[in-house]
Amino acid sequence: SGPGDPSHADPAPGPDFVTPVDNLFVRSHMGVPEIDADTWTLTVEGLVERPLRLDLPAVLALPAGHLTAVHECFGSPFRPDVPTRAVTNVEWTGFPLAALLDRAAPLPAARHVVFEGADTGSFHGEDGLSYVKDLPLETAHRAVFLAHGMNGAPLRARHGHPLRAVVPRMFGTNSVKWLTRIVLTDERPEHLFTTTFYTRTPPGEDTPRPVREVDVNSKILSPAPDAELLPGTLTFRGRAWSATEVTRVELSVDGGPWEPATLDALGAEPTWQGFSLRRTLRPGPHTVRSRATDTAGRVQPPPGARNSVHEVSFSCPSHVLRG
Ligand SMILES: Nc1nc2c(c(=O)[nH]1)N[C@H]1C(S)=C(S)[C@@H](COP(=O)(O)O)O[C@H]1N2
Ligand SMILES: [Mo]
């Protein structure tokens, strides 16, 4: 055994474990608002004992930490079953929402936290909208991170400058950008982005639920689709993630049995996990599929769901012209 021996899981997370900022996807429903950082404020209001209003210097003066987390777009709110590839892993800089909630002191009647962004406009024929999401108070207090930096630099305008919410283990739709208002309420807000869209009905249930926790998922990154590779030994590589730890990734080559891949354990943070499997392949066309399972026993379903098993087709031509 030695370097490159697949039985020795690489302790380093590998290249692009944190996605470079230039490779990040951007999802904005109503465009990027123009925000003047000198006049921007964040309020914490509603069912609280002490409403807060903070300007940017006050926000930046709060003790800051880091959170590295998977950031995944749910995809089109109109087509909740279509698989997407908009997933990244970002190192955010900021502070827990709990720091502000504790200062504002929620009243006993407060049950929900509503997040509102500065972007306004029309969406799906409705005018005068702003971007609004909500979470149960306990979830928000435990999980939400407020970020003013990403990957060691200030947040870019399109990613929510000067401040955005980040909700680890939940779909990106919950991570409100250009945050201006945090409102504590007793009821969920009725809104296009809370109760009309970004809901889905789990199999076997009949009540739609808000799109929150991410699905168990995996994507094969190497080989790339339609790659032409030298026949011989190659290493399949990819990444898996879920709302809990992924405990197993299996690959099926050319429709063969599921074989366990080497899987990086989840560290202290809600990041994605790398996997790899080495195989020797004959010349000709090939397919490889990946399937992840998490600690909750969730498994990627067969084709037809948004988090279906991932399949890549590639080939090992008998002669590869180089040059
Ligand atoms: N204010 C606001 N926040 C928003 C959105 C938006 O349109 N407006 N889009 C959401 C969606 S659907 C996703 S996937 C993430 C995308 O974050 P990013 O553009 O930084 O990758 O932001 C979320 N937060
Ligand atoms: Mo999204």
Coordinates of C-alpha atoms and ligand atoms in Angstrom, one line a residue:
S1 CA 0.0 0.0 0.0
G2 CA 1.1 3.6 -0.5
P3 CA -0.1 6.9 -1.9
G4 CA -3.1 6.2 -4.1
D5 CA -4.0 3.0 -2.4
P6 CA -7.8 3.3 -2.2
S7 CA -8.0 1.3 1.1
H8 CA -6.4 4.3 2.8
A9 CA -9.1 6.9 2.9
D10 CA -7.5 10.3 2.2
P11 CA -7.8 12.4 5.3
A12 CA -7.6 15.6 3.3
P13 CA -11.0 16.6 2.0
G14 CA -9.8 17.1 -1.6
P15 CA -9.8 19.9 -4.1
D16 CA -12.9 22.2 -4.1
F17 CA -14.1 20.7 -0.8
V18 CA -15.2 24.3 -0.3
T19 CA -16.6 25.5 -3.6
P20 CA -14.8 28.6 -5.0
V21 CA -17.0 31.7 -5.0
D22 CA -16.8 32.0 -8.8
N23 CA -18.3 28.5 -9.1
L24 CA -21.3 29.2 -6.8
F25 CA -24.8 29.1 -8.2
V26 CA -27.1 32.2 -7.8
R27 CA -30.8 31.9 -7.3
S28 CA -32.8 35.1 -7.0
H29 CA -36.6 35.3 -7.6
M30 CA -36.9 39.1 -8.1
G31 CA -33.4 40.2 -9.0
V32 CA -30.6 41.6 -6.9
P33 CA -31.7 44.7 -4.8
E34 CA -29.5 47.7 -4.6
I35 CA -28.6 48.1 -1.0
D36 CA -26.8 51.1 0.6
A37 CA -24.7 49.6 3.3
D38 CA -24.6 53.0 5.1
T39 CA -28.4 53.1 5.6
W40 CA -29.1 49.4 5.8
T41 CA -30.5 48.1 9.1
L42 CA -31.7 44.8 10.4
T43 CA -34.7 44.8 12.8
V44 CA -35.8 42.1 15.2
E45 CA -39.4 42.7 16.0
G46 CA -42.9 41.3 16.6
L47 CA -43.4 39.1 19.7
V48 CA -40.3 40.1 21.6
E49 CA -39.7 42.0 24.8
R50 CA -37.0 44.2 23.4
P51 CA -37.2 45.0 19.7
L52 CA -33.8 45.5 18.1
R53 CA -32.5 47.6 15.2
L54 CA -28.9 47.1 14.2
D55 CA -26.8 48.9 11.6
L56 CA -24.0 47.3 9.7
P57 CA -21.2 48.4 12.1
A58 CA -23.2 46.9 15.0
V59 CA -23.7 43.6 13.1
L60 CA -20.0 43.4 12.2
A61 CA -19.0 44.1 15.8
L62 CA -20.8 40.9 17.0
P63 CA -18.3 38.1 17.8
A64 CA -18.0 36.2 14.5
G65 CA -17.3 32.5 13.8
H66 CA -17.4 30.2 10.8
L67 CA -19.8 27.6 9.5
T68 CA -19.0 25.3 6.6
A69 CA -22.2 23.8 5.2
V70 CA -23.7 22.3 2.1
H71 CA -25.8 24.8 0.2
E72 CA -28.3 23.2 -2.1
C73 CA -31.1 24.8 -4.2
F74 CA -34.3 22.8 -4.2
G75 CA -34.8 23.6 -7.9
S76 CA -37.9 25.0 -9.5
P77 CA -40.7 25.6 -6.9
F78 CA -43.1 24.5 -9.7
R79 CA -41.4 21.2 -10.4
P80 CA -40.5 19.7 -7.0
D81 CA -39.6 16.3 -8.5
V82 CA -37.0 17.3 -11.0
P83 CA -33.4 16.6 -10.0
T84 CA -30.9 19.5 -10.0
R85 CA -27.2 19.9 -9.6
A86 CA -27.2 23.2 -7.8
V87 CA -25.2 22.1 -4.8
T88 CA -22.1 23.6 -3.2
N89 CA -20.3 23.6 0.1
V90 CA -19.5 27.1 1.5
E91 CA -17.6 28.5 4.4
W92 CA -19.7 31.2 5.9
T93 CA -18.5 33.9 8.4
G94 CA -21.0 35.3 10.8
F95 CA -22.8 34.6 14.1
P96 CA -25.8 32.5 15.3
L97 CA -29.2 34.0 15.1
A98 CA -29.5 32.9 18.8
A99 CA -27.3 35.9 19.7
L100 CA -29.9 38.3 18.5
L101 CA -33.0 36.3 19.6
D102 CA -31.6 36.1 23.2
R103 CA -31.1 39.8 23.3
A104 CA -34.6 40.5 21.9
A105 CA -36.2 38.0 24.3
P106 CA -39.1 36.3 22.5
L107 CA -42.4 36.5 24.3
P108 CA -44.1 33.2 25.4
A109 CA -46.6 33.5 22.5
A110 CA -43.8 33.6 19.9
R111 CA -43.8 30.3 17.8
H112 CA -42.3 31.2 14.4
V113 CA -39.5 33.3 13.1
V114 CA -40.1 35.1 9.8
F115 CA -37.2 36.3 7.7
E116 CA -37.6 39.0 5.1
G117 CA -35.2 40.2 2.4
A118 CA -34.8 43.6 0.8
D119 CA -35.6 42.3 -2.7
T120 CA -39.1 43.2 -3.9
G121 CA -41.0 42.7 -7.2
S122 CA -43.2 40.3 -9.0
F123 CA -43.2 36.5 -9.2
H124 CA -45.7 34.2 -10.8
G125 CA -48.1 37.1 -11.6
E126 CA -48.1 38.4 -8.1
D127 CA -46.9 42.0 -7.6
G128 CA -45.5 43.9 -4.6
L129 CA -43.8 40.8 -3.2
S130 CA -40.9 40.6 -0.9
Y131 CA -38.9 37.4 -0.2
V132 CA -40.2 35.8 3.0
K133 CA -39.5 32.5 4.7
D134 CA -40.3 31.2 8.2
L135 CA -39.1 28.6 10.6
P136 CA -40.3 27.3 13.9
L137 CA -38.7 29.4 16.7
E138 CA -36.9 26.4 18.3
T139 CA -35.4 25.4 14.9
A140 CA -34.4 28.9 14.1
H141 CA -32.8 29.5 17.5
R142 CA -30.9 26.2 17.2
A143 CA -29.8 26.2 13.6
V144 CA -29.9 29.6 11.8
F145 CA -26.6 31.4 11.2
L146 CA -26.4 35.0 10.0
A147 CA -23.6 35.4 7.5
H148 CA -21.8 38.5 6.4
G149 CA -18.9 36.7 4.7
M150 CA -18.4 33.7 2.5
N151 CA -15.1 31.7 1.8
G152 CA -13.1 34.3 3.7
A153 CA -14.4 37.4 1.8
P154 CA -17.3 39.8 2.4
L155 CA -20.6 38.4 1.0
R156 CA -21.0 39.4 -2.7
A157 CA -24.1 41.5 -3.6
R158 CA -25.7 38.6 -5.5
H159 CA -25.3 36.3 -2.5
G160 CA -27.0 38.6 0.0
H161 CA -24.7 41.4 1.0
P162 CA -24.6 42.8 3.7
L163 CA -26.3 40.0 5.7
R164 CA -28.1 36.8 4.9
A165 CA -29.5 33.8 6.8
V166 CA -27.9 30.4 6.3
V167 CA -29.9 27.4 7.5
P168 CA -27.6 24.4 7.5
R169 CA -29.2 21.0 6.5
M170 CA -32.0 22.8 4.8
F171 CA -32.6 23.7 1.2
G172 CA -31.2 27.1 0.0
T173 CA -34.7 28.6 -0.3
N174 CA -34.8 28.9 3.5
S175 CA -31.5 31.0 3.6
V176 CA -32.9 34.5 3.0
K177 CA -30.5 36.9 1.4
W178 CA -30.4 40.7 1.9
L179 CA -31.9 40.2 5.3
T180 CA -33.7 43.3 6.7
R181 CA -36.4 42.1 9.1
I182 CA -36.7 39.2 11.5
V183 CA -40.3 39.0 12.9
L184 CA -41.5 36.7 15.7
T185 CA -45.1 35.6 15.3
D186 CA -47.6 33.3 16.7
E187 CA -48.7 31.9 13.3
R188 CA -47.0 30.9 10.1
P189 CA -47.1 33.8 7.5
E190 CA -49.3 33.1 4.5
H191 CA -47.1 34.1 1.5
L192 CA -46.2 33.0 -2.0
F193 CA -42.8 31.7 -0.9
T194 CA -44.0 30.1 2.4
T195 CA -47.3 28.4 2.0
T196 CA -48.0 28.5 -1.8
F197 CA -44.7 27.5 -3.3
Y198 CA -41.8 25.6 -1.8
T199 CA -44.1 23.0 -0.4
R200 CA -44.2 19.3 -1.2
T201 CA -46.3 16.3 -0.1
P202 CA -44.2 13.4 1.1
P203 CA -45.0 10.0 -0.5
G204 CA -47.9 8.4 1.4
E205 CA -49.1 11.7 3.0
D206 CA -51.7 14.1 1.8
T207 CA -50.7 17.4 3.5
P208 CA -48.1 19.5 1.8
R209 CA -45.1 20.5 4.0
P210 CA -42.7 23.3 3.6
V211 CA -39.5 22.5 1.7
R212 CA -37.0 22.4 4.5
E213 CA -34.6 19.5 5.3
V214 CA -32.4 18.5 2.4
D215 CA -32.9 15.0 0.9
V216 CA -30.3 12.3 1.0
N217 CA -28.3 12.7 -2.2
S218 CA -25.1 11.9 -4.0
K219 CA -23.5 13.1 -7.2
I220 CA -20.7 11.4 -9.2
L221 CA -18.1 14.1 -10.2
S222 CA -15.6 11.9 -11.9
P223 CA -15.7 10.6 -14.5
A224 CA -17.7 13.5 -16.1
P225 CA -20.6 12.7 -18.3
D226 CA -19.5 11.4 -21.8
A227 CA -15.8 11.4 -20.7
E228 CA -13.5 9.2 -22.7
L229 CA -10.9 7.5 -20.5
L230 CA -8.1 5.1 -21.0
P231 CA -9.2 1.6 -20.2
G232 CA -7.6 0.2 -17.0
T233 CA -7.9 1.2 -13.4
L234 CA -9.8 4.4 -12.7
T235 CA -11.2 6.0 -9.5
F236 CA -14.9 7.0 -9.3
R237 CA -15.3 10.1 -7.1
G238 CA -18.2 12.1 -5.9
R239 CA -19.9 13.8 -3.0
A240 CA -22.8 12.8 -0.8
W241 CA -24.9 14.8 1.7
S242 CA -28.1 14.7 3.7
A243 CA -29.8 16.4 6.6
T244 CA -28.0 13.9 8.8
E245 CA -24.7 12.0 8.3
V246 CA -24.4 9.9 5.2
T247 CA -23.4 6.4 6.4
R248 CA -23.1 4.5 3.1
V249 CA -22.5 5.3 -0.6
E250 CA -22.8 2.4 -3.0
L251 CA -21.9 2.4 -6.7
S252 CA -23.2 0.1 -9.4
V253 CA -21.0 -0.2 -12.5
D254 CA -22.6 -1.3 -15.8
G255 CA -25.8 -2.3 -14.0
G256 CA -23.9 -4.7 -11.7
P257 CA -24.5 -5.1 -7.9
W258 CA -24.2 -2.2 -5.5
E259 CA -20.7 -2.0 -4.1
P260 CA -19.7 0.0 -1.1
A261 CA -17.5 3.0 -1.9
T262 CA -14.9 4.5 0.5
L263 CA -16.8 7.3 2.3
D264 CA -15.3 10.2 4.3
A265 CA -16.9 10.5 7.7
L266 CA -18.8 13.7 8.4
G267 CA -16.8 16.1 10.5
A268 CA -18.1 18.5 13.1
E269 CA -19.9 20.6 10.5
P270 CA -22.8 19.9 8.1
T271 CA -20.6 19.7 5.0
W272 CA -20.8 17.2 2.1
Q273 CA -18.8 14.0 2.3
G274 CA -16.5 12.7 -0.4
F275 CA -16.6 9.1 -1.7
S276 CA -14.5 7.1 -4.0
L277 CA -14.2 3.6 -5.5
R278 CA -11.4 2.1 -7.7
R279 CA -12.3 -0.2 -10.5
T280 CA -10.6 -1.8 -13.5
L281 CA -12.6 -1.4 -16.7
R282 CA -12.5 -2.9 -20.2
P283 CA -12.7 -0.8 -23.3
G284 CA -16.2 0.1 -24.4
P285 CA -19.2 2.1 -23.1
H286 CA -19.9 2.2 -19.3
T287 CA -22.3 3.6 -16.8
V288 CA -21.9 4.2 -13.1
R289 CA -24.6 4.9 -10.6
S290 CA -24.3 6.2 -7.0
R291 CA -26.7 5.7 -4.1
A292 CA -26.4 7.2 -0.7
T293 CA -28.0 6.2 2.6
D294 CA -28.1 8.3 5.8
T295 CA -28.2 7.7 9.5
A296 CA -32.0 8.0 9.4
G297 CA -32.1 5.1 7.0
R298 CA -33.2 7.3 4.0
V299 CA -31.9 5.9 0.7
Q300 CA -31.8 7.7 -2.7
P301 CA -34.8 6.4 -4.7
P302 CA -34.7 5.0 -8.3
P303 CA -35.1 7.5 -11.2
G304 CA -38.1 9.8 -11.1
A305 CA -37.5 11.7 -7.9
R306 CA -35.5 14.9 -7.3
N307 CA -32.8 13.0 -5.4
S308 CA -32.8 9.9 -7.5
V309 CA -29.7 7.8 -7.8
H310 CA -27.2 9.6 -9.9
E311 CA -26.0 8.0 -13.2
V312 CA -23.1 8.9 -15.4
S313 CA -22.3 7.4 -18.8
F314 CA -18.8 7.5 -20.2
S315 CA -16.5 5.3 -22.3
C316 CA -13.1 3.7 -22.4
P317 CA -12.3 3.7 -26.2
S318 CA -9.8 1.1 -27.1
H319 CA -7.6 3.8 -28.7
V320 CA -7.6 7.3 -27.3
L321 CA -5.8 9.8 -29.5
R322 CA -3.9 12.2 -27.4
G323 CA -2.5 15.4 -28.5
Ligands
LIG1 N1 -34.0 37.5 -0.4 C1 -33.9 36.3 -1.1 N2 -33.3 35.3 -0.5 C2 -33.2 34.1 -1.2 C3 -33.7 34.0 -2.5 C4 -34.3 35.1 -3.1 O1 -34.8 35.1 -4.3 N3 -34.4 36.3 -2.4 N4 -33.5 32.8 -3.2 C5 -33.4 31.6 -2.3 C6 -33.0 30.4 -3.0 S1 -34.2 29.5 -3.8 C7 -31.8 29.8 -2.9 S2 -31.4 28.3 -3.6 C8 -30.7 30.6 -2.2 C9 -29.5 30.8 -3.2 O2 -28.5 31.4 -2.6 P1 -27.3 31.9 -3.5 O3 -27.8 32.7 -4.6 O4 -26.4 32.7 -2.6 O5 -26.6 30.6 -4.0 O6 -31.1 31.8 -1.8 C10 -32.4 31.8 -1.2 N5 -32.6 33.1 -0.6
MO2 MO -33.3 27.6 -4.7

